[in-house]
Short mmCIF file of C-alpha atoms in Angstrom, two decimals:
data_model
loop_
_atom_site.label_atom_id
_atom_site.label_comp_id
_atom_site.label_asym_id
_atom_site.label_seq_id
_atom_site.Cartn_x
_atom_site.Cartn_y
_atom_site.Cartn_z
CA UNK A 1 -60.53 -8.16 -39.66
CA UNK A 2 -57.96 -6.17 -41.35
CA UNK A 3 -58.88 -3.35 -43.63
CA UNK A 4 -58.79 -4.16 -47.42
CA UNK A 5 -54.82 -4.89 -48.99
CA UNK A 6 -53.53 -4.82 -45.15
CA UNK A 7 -50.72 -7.20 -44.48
CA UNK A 8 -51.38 -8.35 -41.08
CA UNK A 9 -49.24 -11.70 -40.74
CA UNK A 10 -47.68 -13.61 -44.00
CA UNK A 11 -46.06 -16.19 -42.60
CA UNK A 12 -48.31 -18.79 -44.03
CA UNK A 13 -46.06 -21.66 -42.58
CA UNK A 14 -47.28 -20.16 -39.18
CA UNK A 15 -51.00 -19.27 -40.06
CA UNK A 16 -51.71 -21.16 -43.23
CA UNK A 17 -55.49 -19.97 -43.38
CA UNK A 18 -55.98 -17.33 -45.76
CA UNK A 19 -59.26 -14.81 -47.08
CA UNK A 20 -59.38 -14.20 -51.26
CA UNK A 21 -60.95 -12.01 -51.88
CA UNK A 22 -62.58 -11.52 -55.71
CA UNK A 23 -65.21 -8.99 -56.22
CA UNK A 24 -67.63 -9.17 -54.23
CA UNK A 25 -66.85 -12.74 -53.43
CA UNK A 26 -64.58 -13.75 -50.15
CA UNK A 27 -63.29 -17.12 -49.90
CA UNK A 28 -61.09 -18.70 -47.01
CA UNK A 29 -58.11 -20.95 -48.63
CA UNK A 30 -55.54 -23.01 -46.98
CA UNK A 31 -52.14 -22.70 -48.20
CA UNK A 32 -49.66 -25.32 -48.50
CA UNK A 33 -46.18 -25.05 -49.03
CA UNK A 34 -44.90 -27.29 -52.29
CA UNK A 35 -41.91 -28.84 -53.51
CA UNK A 36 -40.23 -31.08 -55.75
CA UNK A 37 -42.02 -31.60 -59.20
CA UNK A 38 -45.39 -30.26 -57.93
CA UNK A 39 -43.15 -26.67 -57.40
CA UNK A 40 -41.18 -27.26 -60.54
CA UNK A 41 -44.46 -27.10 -62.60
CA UNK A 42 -45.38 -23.77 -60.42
CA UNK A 43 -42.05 -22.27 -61.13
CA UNK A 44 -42.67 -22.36 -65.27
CA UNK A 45 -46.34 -21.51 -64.41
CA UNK A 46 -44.87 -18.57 -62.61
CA UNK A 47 -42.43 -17.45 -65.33
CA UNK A 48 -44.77 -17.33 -67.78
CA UNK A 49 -47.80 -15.32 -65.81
CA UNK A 50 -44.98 -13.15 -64.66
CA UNK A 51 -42.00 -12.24 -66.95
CA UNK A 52 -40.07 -10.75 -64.57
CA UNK A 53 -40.28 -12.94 -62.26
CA UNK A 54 -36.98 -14.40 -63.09
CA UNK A 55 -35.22 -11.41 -62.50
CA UNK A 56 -36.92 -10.48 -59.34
CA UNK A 57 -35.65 -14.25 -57.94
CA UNK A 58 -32.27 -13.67 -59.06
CA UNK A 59 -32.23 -10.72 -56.51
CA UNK A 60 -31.48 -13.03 -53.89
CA UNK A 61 -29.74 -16.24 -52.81
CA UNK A 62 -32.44 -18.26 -51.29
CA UNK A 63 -35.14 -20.09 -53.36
CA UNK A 64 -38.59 -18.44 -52.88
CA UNK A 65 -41.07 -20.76 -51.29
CA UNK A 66 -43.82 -21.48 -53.75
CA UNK A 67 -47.45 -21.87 -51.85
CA UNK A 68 -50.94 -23.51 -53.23
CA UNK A 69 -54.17 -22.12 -51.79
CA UNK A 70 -56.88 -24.54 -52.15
CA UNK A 71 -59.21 -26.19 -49.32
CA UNK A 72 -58.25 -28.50 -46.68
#
């Protein structure tokens, strides 16, 4: 296992298994890749958690994937 806040692999296409880790707590997710309506909702989600968000999207041509983590 990787030491804590190591990025070992984040292609979660490739490896969609994931550990979360809160407190003391460590849970393994699977992430799935979302689109359509589903990713529309995550979008507005996103800008409002994060209000730069927008800006940091507009850095670039492509459209970020947007991921869920929940079990299989």
């Amino acid at each position: 296992m990787a030491p804590p806040g190591a990025m070992t692999d984040c292609n979660l296409l490739a490896h969609p298994l994931v550990e979360v880790r809160e407190g003391a707590i460590t849970r393994t997710l699977h992430a799935r890749e979302v689109s359509g309506a589903a990713k529309t909702e995550l979008w507005k989600t996103a800008d409002t958690a994060w209000p730069h968000f927008p800006e940091h999207c507009a850095r670039t041509d492509r459209e970020p994937p947007m991921f869920l983590l929940g079990s299989r």
